[in-house]
Coordinates of C-alpha atoms in Angstrom, one line a residue:
Chain E
M900 CA 14.3 27.5 73.3
H901 CA 12.4 30.3 71.8
T902 CA 14.2 32.8 69.5
D903 CA 12.5 36.0 68.5
P904 CA 12.3 36.5 64.8
H905 CA 14.7 38.9 63.2
P906 CA 13.2 42.5 63.2
F907 CA 13.2 42.3 59.4
D908 CA 11.1 39.2 59.4
A909 CA 8.9 40.5 61.9
A910 CA 8.3 43.6 59.7
I911 CA 7.5 41.6 56.5
R912 CA 5.4 39.1 58.2
L913 CA 2.1 38.6 56.4
V914 CA -1.0 36.5 57.4
Q915 CA -2.9 35.2 54.4
E916 CA -6.6 36.3 54.7
D917 CA -7.9 34.7 51.5
E918 CA -6.5 33.5 48.1
H919 CA -5.0 36.7 47.2
R920 CA -5.1 38.9 50.3
Y921 CA -2.6 39.3 53.2
R922 CA -2.7 41.2 56.4
G923 CA 0.4 42.9 57.7
A924 CA 1.5 45.8 60.0
T925 CA 4.2 48.4 60.4
T926 CA 6.7 47.9 63.0
A927 CA 8.7 50.4 65.1
A928 CA 12.1 49.0 63.9
Y929 CA 11.5 50.1 60.4
A930 CA 9.7 53.4 61.2
N931 CA 10.7 56.4 59.0
M932 CA 10.0 60.2 59.9
V933 CA 6.5 59.5 59.0
G934 CA 5.2 56.0 58.6
P935 CA 7.3 53.1 57.5
Y936 CA 10.6 53.2 55.6
G937 CA 10.0 52.9 51.8
G938 CA 12.5 49.9 51.6
I939 CA 10.3 47.8 54.0
T940 CA 7.2 48.5 51.9
C941 CA 9.0 47.2 48.9
A942 CA 10.0 44.1 50.8
V943 CA 6.5 43.6 52.1
M944 CA 5.0 43.8 48.6
L945 CA 7.5 41.5 47.2
Q946 CA 7.0 39.1 50.1
A947 CA 3.3 38.8 49.2
V948 CA 4.2 37.4 45.9
L949 CA 7.0 35.2 47.3
A950 CA 4.7 33.8 49.9
H951 CA 1.8 33.2 47.4
P952 CA 1.1 29.4 46.6
Q953 CA 1.0 30.2 42.9
R954 CA 4.5 31.8 42.9
Q955 CA 6.8 30.5 40.2
D956 CA 10.5 30.9 40.7
D957 CA 12.5 34.1 41.7
P958 CA 12.1 37.8 41.2
I959 CA 13.8 39.5 38.3
A960 CA 12.0 42.9 38.5
L961 CA 10.1 44.9 41.2
T962 CA 8.5 48.3 40.8
V963 CA 6.7 50.0 43.8
N964 CA 4.7 53.2 43.4
F965 CA 4.3 55.1 46.7
A966 CA 0.8 56.4 46.1
A967 CA 0.0 57.8 49.4
P968 CA 1.7 58.1 52.9
I969 CA 1.3 54.8 54.8
A970 CA 0.1 55.2 58.4
D971 CA 1.7 53.3 61.2
G972 CA -0.4 50.1 61.9
A973 CA -2.2 47.4 60.0
F974 CA -2.4 47.2 56.1
D975 CA -3.8 44.8 53.6
V976 CA -1.7 43.5 50.6
E977 CA -3.4 42.0 47.6
A978 CA -1.1 40.0 45.2
R979 CA -2.6 38.7 41.9
P980 CA -0.9 36.8 39.1
A981 CA -1.5 38.9 35.9
R982 CA 0.0 36.3 33.6
T983 CA 2.0 33.0 34.0
N984 CA 4.2 31.8 31.2
R985 CA 6.7 29.0 31.0
S986 CA 9.7 31.0 32.3
T987 CA 8.2 34.3 33.5
Q988 CA 5.3 35.3 35.7
H989 CA 3.9 38.8 36.2
W990 CA 2.1 40.0 39.4
A991 CA 0.0 43.0 40.2
V992 CA 0.2 44.0 43.9
Q993 CA -1.7 46.6 45.9
L994 CA -1.1 47.8 49.6
S995 CA -4.1 49.5 51.2
Q996 CA -5.3 50.9 54.4
Q997 CA -9.0 51.5 55.1
D998 CA -9.7 50.4 51.6
A999 CA -7.7 53.1 50.0
I1000 CA -4.8 52.3 47.8
A1001 CA -1.4 53.5 49.6
A1002 CA 1.0 51.8 47.2
T1003 CA 1.0 49.7 44.0
A1004 CA 3.6 47.4 42.8
T1005 CA 4.3 45.0 39.9
V1006 CA 6.6 41.9 40.1
A1007 CA 8.2 39.8 37.5
L1008 CA 9.4 36.5 38.5
A1009 CA 11.6 34.4 36.1
T1010 CA 13.2 31.0 35.7
R1011 CA 16.9 31.4 35.0
R1012 CA 18.9 29.0 33.0
E1013 CA 22.7 28.9 32.5
T1014 CA 23.8 31.1 29.5
W1015 CA 26.8 33.2 28.3
S1016 CA 27.2 35.8 30.8
A1017 CA 29.3 38.8 31.2
P1018 CA 29.6 41.9 33.6
E1019 CA 29.6 45.3 32.0
A1020 CA 29.7 47.7 34.9
V1021 CA 32.4 47.3 37.5
P1022 CA 32.2 47.9 41.2
P1023 CA 33.8 51.1 42.7
P1024 CA 37.6 50.7 42.7
E1025 CA 39.9 50.5 45.6
M1026 CA 37.2 50.1 48.3
P1027 CA 38.6 49.5 51.8
P1028 CA 37.0 46.2 53.2
A1029 CA 34.1 46.8 55.5
S1030 CA 36.0 45.2 58.3
T1031 CA 38.5 48.1 58.3
L1032 CA 35.8 50.8 58.8
Q1033 CA 33.7 51.8 61.6
R1034 CA 30.0 51.6 61.6
T1035 CA 28.5 55.1 61.0
S1036 CA 26.8 56.4 64.1
L1037 CA 23.9 58.7 63.1
P1038 CA 22.2 60.3 66.2
G1039 CA 18.7 61.6 65.7
V1040 CA 18.0 59.7 62.5
P1041 CA 14.7 57.7 62.0
A1042 CA 14.6 54.1 63.4
W1043 CA 15.0 52.3 60.2
V1044 CA 18.6 53.7 59.7
R1045 CA 19.5 51.8 62.9
A1046 CA 18.3 48.6 61.2
Y1047 CA 21.3 48.8 59.1
D1048 CA 25.1 48.7 59.7
L1049 CA 26.3 51.4 57.3
R1050 CA 30.0 52.0 56.7
F1051 CA 30.5 55.0 54.3
V1052 CA 33.5 55.2 52.0
E1053 CA 32.0 58.4 50.3
G1054 CA 28.9 60.3 50.4
G1055 CA 27.6 59.7 53.9
M1056 CA 24.9 61.8 55.5
P1057 CA 26.0 65.4 55.8
T1058 CA 26.8 66.4 59.3
A1059 CA 25.4 69.8 58.8
F1060 CA 22.7 71.2 56.5
D1061 CA 25.0 74.3 55.8
G1062 CA 23.6 74.9 52.2
R1063 CA 27.1 74.4 50.7
E1064 CA 26.1 72.8 47.3
Q1065 CA 28.4 70.0 46.4
P1066 CA 29.5 68.9 42.9
H1067 CA 27.9 65.6 43.1
S1068 CA 25.7 63.2 45.2
R1069 CA 27.6 59.9 44.8
T1070 CA 27.7 57.5 47.8
E1071 CA 29.7 54.4 48.4
V1072 CA 28.8 52.3 51.4
W1073 CA 29.2 48.9 52.9
V1074 CA 25.8 47.9 54.4
R1075 CA 24.1 44.9 56.0
D1076 CA 21.1 44.3 58.2
E1077 CA 21.7 45.0 61.8
P1078 CA 21.6 42.5 63.5
P1079 CA 23.1 40.4 60.7
R1080 CA 20.7 38.4 58.7
P1081 CA 21.3 36.3 55.5
L1082 CA 20.6 38.2 52.4
D1083 CA 17.5 37.1 50.5
F1084 CA 15.3 38.7 47.8
P1085 CA 13.1 40.7 50.3
S1086 CA 16.1 42.2 52.2
L1087 CA 17.9 43.0 49.0
A1088 CA 14.7 44.8 47.8
A1089 CA 14.8 46.7 51.1
L1090 CA 18.5 47.4 51.0
S1091 CA 18.1 49.1 47.5
D1092 CA 16.2 51.9 49.1
S1093 CA 18.8 52.4 52.1
F1094 CA 20.5 55.4 50.4
F1095 CA 19.8 58.8 51.9
P1096 CA 18.0 61.2 49.6
R1097 CA 20.5 62.4 46.9
I1098 CA 19.3 66.0 47.5
F1099 CA 20.6 66.0 51.1
L1100 CA 24.1 65.2 49.8
R1101 CA 24.1 67.5 46.8
R1102 CA 22.5 70.5 48.3
R1103 CA 23.4 70.1 52.0
S1104 CA 19.9 71.6 52.9
F1105 CA 16.8 70.0 54.3
A1106 CA 13.9 69.2 51.9
L1107 CA 10.8 67.2 52.4
V1108 CA 11.3 64.2 50.2
G1109 CA 9.2 61.1 49.2
T1110 CA 9.9 58.4 46.6
V1111 CA 7.2 58.3 43.9
S1112 CA 8.3 55.1 42.1
L1113 CA 11.1 52.7 42.7
T1114 CA 12.2 49.9 40.4
T1115 CA 14.8 47.2 41.3
Y1116 CA 16.3 44.5 38.9
F1117 CA 17.6 41.5 40.5
H1118 CA 20.8 40.2 38.8
A1119 CA 21.5 37.8 41.6
D1120 CA 19.8 34.3 41.8
A1121 CA 19.2 32.6 45.1
A1122 CA 22.5 30.8 45.0
M1123 CA 24.4 34.2 44.8
L1124 CA 22.5 35.4 47.7
R1125 CA 23.2 32.4 49.8
A1126 CA 26.8 32.7 48.9
Q1127 CA 26.7 36.4 50.1
S1128 CA 25.0 35.4 53.4
D1129 CA 25.0 38.0 56.1
R1130 CA 28.2 39.8 55.2
H1131 CA 28.2 43.5 54.1
V1132 CA 27.3 44.3 50.4
L1133 CA 28.6 47.3 48.6
G1134 CA 26.2 50.0 47.6
A1135 CA 26.8 52.8 45.2
A1136 CA 24.3 55.5 44.4
R1137 CA 24.1 58.7 42.4
A1138 CA 21.6 61.1 40.9
L1139 CA 21.1 62.1 37.1
N1140 CA 19.3 65.2 37.6
F1141 CA 17.3 67.5 40.0
R1142 CA 14.4 69.5 38.4
N1143 CA 11.4 71.3 39.5
G1144 CA 10.4 69.1 42.5
F1145 CA 11.8 65.8 41.4
F1146 CA 15.2 64.0 41.2
D1147 CA 16.1 60.4 40.4
Q1148 CA 18.5 58.0 41.9
S1149 CA 20.3 55.1 40.5
A1150 CA 22.0 52.5 42.7
E1151 CA 23.9 49.2 42.4
I1152 CA 24.3 46.6 45.1
W1153 CA 27.5 44.5 44.6
S1154 CA 28.5 41.3 46.6
D1155 CA 31.8 41.6 48.5
D1156 CA 33.4 39.6 45.8
G1157 CA 32.4 42.2 43.2
R1158 CA 29.4 40.7 41.4
L1159 CA 26.3 42.8 40.8
L1160 CA 23.4 41.7 42.9
A1161 CA 20.8 44.3 42.0
A1162 CA 20.4 47.5 40.1
S1163 CA 17.8 50.1 41.6
H1164 CA 16.2 53.3 40.2
Q1165 CA 13.9 55.7 41.6
I1166 CA 12.3 59.0 41.1
V1167 CA 11.7 61.2 44.2
Y1168 CA 9.5 64.1 45.0
F1169 CA 11.0 67.0 46.9
R1170 CA 9.8 70.2 48.4
E1171 CA 12.1 73.0 49.7
Chain D
M293 CA -7.8 69.4 2.7
H294 CA -7.5 66.0 4.3
T295 CA -4.2 65.2 6.0
D296 CA -3.5 61.6 7.1
P297 CA -2.5 61.5 10.6
H298 CA 1.3 60.9 11.5
P299 CA 1.9 57.1 11.6
F300 CA 2.8 57.5 15.4
D301 CA -0.6 59.1 16.1
A302 CA -2.3 56.3 14.1
A303 CA -0.5 53.7 16.1
I304 CA -1.5 55.2 19.5
R305 CA -5.1 55.9 18.6
L306 CA -7.4 54.7 21.2
V307 CA -11.2 54.6 21.1
Q308 CA -12.9 55.0 24.5
E309 CA -15.4 52.1 25.0
D310 CA -16.4 52.8 28.5
E311 CA -15.3 54.9 31.5
H312 CA -11.9 53.1 32.0
R313 CA -11.6 51.0 28.8
Y314 CA -10.1 51.7 25.4
R315 CA -9.8 49.8 22.1
G316 CA -6.8 50.1 19.9
A317 CA -4.9 48.3 17.3
T318 CA -1.3 47.5 16.2
T319 CA -0.1 49.1 12.9
A320 CA 2.4 47.9 10.3
A321 CA 4.5 51.0 10.7
Y322 CA 5.5 49.9 14.2
A323 CA 5.7 46.1 13.7
N324 CA 8.6 44.3 15.4
M325 CA 9.9 40.9 14.3
V326 CA 7.0 39.3 16.0
G327 CA 4.0 41.6 17.1
P328 CA 4.4 45.3 17.9
Y329 CA 7.6 47.3 18.8
G330 CA 7.8 47.6 22.7
G331 CA 8.1 51.4 22.6
I332 CA 4.8 51.7 20.9
T333 CA 3.2 49.5 23.4
C334 CA 4.7 51.9 26.2
A335 CA 3.3 54.9 24.2
V336 CA -0.2 53.3 23.9
M337 CA -0.4 52.4 27.5
L338 CA 0.8 55.9 28.6
Q339 CA -1.8 57.4 26.0
A340 CA -4.6 55.6 27.7
V341 CA -3.8 57.6 31.0
L342 CA -3.3 60.9 29.2
A343 CA -6.5 60.5 27.2
H344 CA -8.5 59.8 30.3
P345 CA -10.9 62.5 31.5
Q346 CA -9.6 62.0 35.2
R347 CA -6.0 62.7 34.1
Q348 CA -4.2 65.2 36.4
D349 CA -1.1 66.9 34.9
D350 CA 1.9 65.2 33.2
P351 CA 3.8 62.0 33.5
I352 CA 6.8 61.6 35.9
A353 CA 7.2 57.7 35.8
L354 CA 6.1 54.9 33.6
T355 CA 6.6 51.3 34.1
V356 CA 5.5 48.7 31.5
N357 CA 5.8 45.0 32.1
F358 CA 5.7 42.9 28.9
A359 CA 3.7 39.9 30.2
A360 CA 3.2 38.0 27.0
P361 CA 3.7 38.4 23.3
I362 CA 1.2 40.9 21.8
A363 CA -0.4 39.6 18.6
D364 CA -1.0 41.9 15.6
G365 CA -4.5 43.2 15.6
A366 CA -6.8 44.8 18.1
F367 CA -6.2 45.1 21.8
D368 CA -8.0 46.5 24.9
V369 CA -6.5 49.0 27.3
E370 CA -8.0 49.5 30.7
A371 CA -6.6 52.5 32.7
R372 CA -7.7 53.0 36.2
P373 CA -6.7 55.8 38.7
A374 CA -5.4 54.0 41.8
R375 CA -4.9 57.2 43.9
T376 CA -5.3 60.9 43.2
N377 CA -3.4 63.3 45.6
R378 CA -2.9 67.0 45.3
S379 CA 0.2 66.9 43.3
T380 CA 0.5 63.3 42.2
Q381 CA -1.8 60.8 40.6
H382 CA -1.1 57.0 40.3
W383 CA -2.6 54.8 37.6
A384 CA -2.9 51.0 37.0
V385 CA -3.1 50.1 33.3
Q386 CA -3.6 46.7 31.6
L387 CA -3.4 45.9 27.9
S388 CA -5.2 42.6 27.0
Q389 CA -6.1 40.6 24.0
Q390 CA -9.0 37.9 24.0
D391 CA -9.3 38.8 27.8
A392 CA -5.9 37.6 28.7
I393 CA -3.4 40.3 30.0
A394 CA -0.4 40.9 27.7
A395 CA 1.0 43.9 29.4
T396 CA 0.6 45.7 32.7
A397 CA 1.7 49.3 33.5
T398 CA 1.8 51.8 36.2
V399 CA 2.0 55.6 35.5
A400 CA 2.6 58.3 38.0
L401 CA 1.5 61.9 36.9
A402 CA 2.7 64.9 38.8
T403 CA 2.3 68.7 39.1
R404 CA 5.7 70.4 38.8
R405 CA 6.6 73.6 40.6
E406 CA 9.6 75.7 40.1
T407 CA 12.2 74.7 42.6
W408 CA 16.0 74.7 43.0
S409 CA 17.2 72.6 39.9
A410 CA 20.6 71.2 39.0
P411 CA 21.8 68.7 36.5
E412 CA 24.2 65.9 37.8
A413 CA 24.8 63.6 34.8
V414 CA 26.2 65.3 31.7
P415 CA 25.5 64.5 28.0
P416 CA 27.9 62.5 26.0
P417 CA 30.8 65.0 25.2
E418 CA 31.9 66.1 21.7
M419 CA 29.0 64.8 19.8
P420 CA 28.9 65.9 16.2
P421 CA 25.5 67.7 15.3
A422 CA 22.8 65.3 13.9
S423 CA 22.9 67.5 10.7
T424 CA 26.5 66.6 10.0
L425 CA 25.7 62.9 10.1
Q426 CA 23.9 60.5 7.5
R427 CA 20.7 58.8 8.5
T428 CA 21.7 55.1 9.1
S429 CA 20.3 52.7 6.5
L430 CA 19.5 49.5 8.0
P431 CA 18.2 46.9 5.4
G432 CA 16.3 44.0 6.6
V433 CA 15.3 45.4 10.0
P434 CA 11.7 45.3 11.3
A435 CA 9.4 48.1 10.2
W436 CA 9.6 50.0 13.5
V437 CA 13.2 50.9 12.9
R438 CA 12.3 52.7 9.8
A439 CA 9.8 54.9 11.9
Y440 CA 12.9 56.5 13.3
D441 CA 15.6 58.7 11.8
L442 CA 18.8 57.2 13.5
R443 CA 22.2 58.7 13.2
F444 CA 24.8 56.7 15.2
V445 CA 27.9 58.2 16.8
E446 CA 28.9 55.2 18.5
G447 CA 27.5 51.6 18.9
G448 CA 25.1 51.2 15.8
M449 CA 23.7 47.9 14.8
P450 CA 26.6 45.4 14.1
T451 CA 26.8 44.9 10.4
A452 CA 27.6 41.3 11.0
F453 CA 26.9 38.7 13.8
D454 CA 30.6 37.5 13.8
G455 CA 30.7 36.4 17.4
R456 CA 33.5 38.8 18.2
E457 CA 32.7 39.9 21.7
Q458 CA 33.0 43.7 22.2
P459 CA 34.4 45.3 25.4
H460 CA 31.2 47.3 26.0
S461 CA 27.7 47.7 24.7
R462 CA 27.6 51.6 24.7
T463 CA 25.4 53.5 22.1
E464 CA 25.3 57.2 21.3
V465 CA 22.7 58.2 18.7
W466 CA 20.8 61.0 17.3
V467 CA 17.1 60.0 16.8
R468 CA 13.9 61.5 15.9
D469 CA 10.6 60.2 14.6
E470 CA 10.5 59.6 10.8
P471 CA 8.7 61.6 9.4
P472 CA 9.4 64.3 11.8
R473 CA 6.8 64.8 14.6
P474 CA 6.9 67.4 17.5
L475 CA 8.1 65.5 20.7
D476 CA 5.5 64.8 23.3
F477 CA 5.2 62.4 26.3
P478 CA 4.0 59.4 24.3
S479 CA 6.7 59.7 21.6
L480 CA 9.3 60.3 24.2
A481 CA 8.2 57.1 26.0
A482 CA 8.4 55.2 22.7
L483 CA 11.8 56.6 21.9
S484 CA 13.2 55.4 25.2
D485 CA 12.9 51.9 23.9
S486 CA 14.5 52.6 20.4
F487 CA 17.9 51.3 21.2
F488 CA 18.9 47.9 19.9
P489 CA 19.4 45.0 22.4
R490 CA 22.6 45.6 24.1
I491 CA 23.5 41.8 23.7
F492 CA 23.7 42.3 19.8
L493 CA 26.2 45.0 20.4
R494 CA 28.3 43.3 23.2
R495 CA 28.3 39.8 21.9
R496 CA 27.8 40.4 18.1
S497 CA 25.8 37.3 17.8
F498 CA 22.1 36.7 17.5
A499 CA 19.9 36.0 20.4
L500 CA 16.2 35.9 20.9
V501 CA 15.4 38.8 23.2
G502 CA 12.3 40.3 24.9
T503 CA 12.0 43.2 27.4
V504 CA 10.4 41.9 30.7
S505 CA 10.0 45.2 32.3
L506 CA 10.8 49.0 31.3
T507 CA 10.7 52.1 33.5
T508 CA 11.0 55.6 32.2
Y509 CA 11.4 58.6 34.3
F510 CA 10.3 62.0 32.7
H511 CA 12.7 64.7 33.6
A512 CA 11.3 67.0 30.9
D513 CA 7.9 68.9 31.3
A514 CA 5.7 69.9 28.5
A515 CA 7.4 73.1 27.8
M516 CA 10.9 71.4 27.3
L517 CA 9.2 69.0 25.0
R518 CA 7.6 71.9 23.0
A519 CA 11.0 73.6 22.9
Q520 CA 12.6 70.5 21.5
S521 CA 9.9 70.1 18.8
D522 CA 10.8 67.7 16.0
R523 CA 14.5 68.0 16.1
H524 CA 16.7 64.9 16.8
V525 CA 17.3 64.1 20.5
L526 CA 20.5 62.4 21.7
G527 CA 20.1 58.9 23.1
A528 CA 22.9 57.2 25.2
A529 CA 22.6 53.5 26.3
R530 CA 24.5 50.9 28.1
A531 CA 24.1 47.7 29.9
L532 CA 25.3 47.0 33.5
N533 CA 25.2 43.2 33.3
F534 CA 24.5 40.0 31.4
R535 CA 23.7 37.0 33.2
N536 CA 22.0 33.6 33.0
G537 CA 19.2 34.8 30.6
F538 CA 18.7 38.4 31.4
F539 CA 20.5 41.7 30.9
D540 CA 19.6 45.3 31.7
Q541 CA 19.8 48.5 29.8
S542 CA 20.2 52.1 31.1
A543 CA 19.4 55.0 28.6
E544 CA 19.3 58.7 28.7
I545 CA 17.5 60.9 26.3
W546 CA 19.0 64.4 26.1
S547 CA 17.6 67.5 24.2
D548 CA 19.8 68.8 21.5
D549 CA 20.8 71.8 23.8
G550 CA 22.1 69.1 26.5
R551 CA 19.2 68.9 29.0
L552 CA 18.0 65.6 30.4
L553 CA 14.6 64.8 28.9
A554 CA 14.3 61.1 30.3
A555 CA 16.1 58.3 32.0
S556 CA 14.8 54.8 31.1
H557 CA 15.8 51.5 32.4
Q558 CA 14.8 47.9 31.4
I559 CA 15.5 44.2 32.1
V560 CA 15.5 42.1 29.1
Y561 CA 15.2 38.2 28.6
F562 CA 17.6 36.5 26.1
R563 CA 17.9 33.0 24.7
E564 CA 20.9 31.8 22.8

């Protein structure tokens, strides 16, 4: 029996061309308004490191810089180890099209050992379970949004851009891949960018937006991701500041038993 | 009359060797327990971009990955433009010693235009002015700590590592360069790493620590930095999570009139 791969796996599929070079292509399932969804680009650049024969252990930090629009179609990803230590490994990654760099990334991999551990931040309190909420239907949105099952508790996509400025831009949302897929590092990296632009929520008016730089820290190890499997995770996002063409966003991704899986930060360009 | 440069300017001084390559050296004023203070490394790597003839406008994002310990002495910094657009420019930077990469960085520069702007986060409330507080004296700390005038309101360096675990690791502190120096992008980048390791505050026991990756978003433009000049800025830092050898830190740097200058995030390795 032949089973088609999950659309996420199809989207991050890379073919190795030489030692440090891979070939991939955008897919319709993760299309954004122009070019691919930023989260899938994060996942692809991380995947180039994870698929590399020299890879050592699991990701602890990923930074992706969106240097130029990515066109629909084929792209090259180059992943080079910059430094390998006993318990950490640093990578430099570039995504290019027609030999022009469209995105740069750095990835840190790390070996984890059991130590004293303690949470400090806590997940949003009194969240209704995902199973008690309806999947949000968002007609007219780009394809990638339909690649997620989103169940908003607070701060969903505004139903109208009526220009009524809101006091804050916080979102709390249950989210998983659609169709369901067990969580792994690439899908967690992608999920970290699945929040709508904070300016849409805060300002309730349309703006052209584009993430300039995004950083995700992985607090989960592979065992925590396996335990989470394909159930909804809880996302919480907010902005600190909007100023003269740029705003930031900080987000946390929590497991459904309240453990921090990832923290993600980005700075976003906007034009009115 | 000859005036010695400020120790900060001496520490980030780079001599251009060829188009994309600079030579610098660590200085005693910013020494850490082993090698240089991480914040000065951030400043040096940013400075390589800002000093480059192809530099376009001011920084919006800086990520530095601390790939290996930096030895006291000379180092090379290579700064290459990865992509230049109309209003953003992306750079890849490497710091090496003996041809081995010790740190990698990415820098995004951006042109800012006046737009709708709004703060969302607010500075810590009811902070006593810096002038009403004493400079904290910290005997026995590494040299770089004395390169700052630190006035803690909450969460200073524990006076004893007595192992009494604390409920949180929050810090609120007034900080400026010592001797005073007008704030600019490199010094703001350095300041963003001037918080003591959160694990020292939370756990009150010693651990070996090392930042793996640090990202700073610049909300201030050059005019805001000029307006702040050499007065104390307000730093606020906290951790989200400590787990199996890594913890994170998020920090904000506020002007003394309550405007967000920078937000900075890092993930830190620790060993008990």
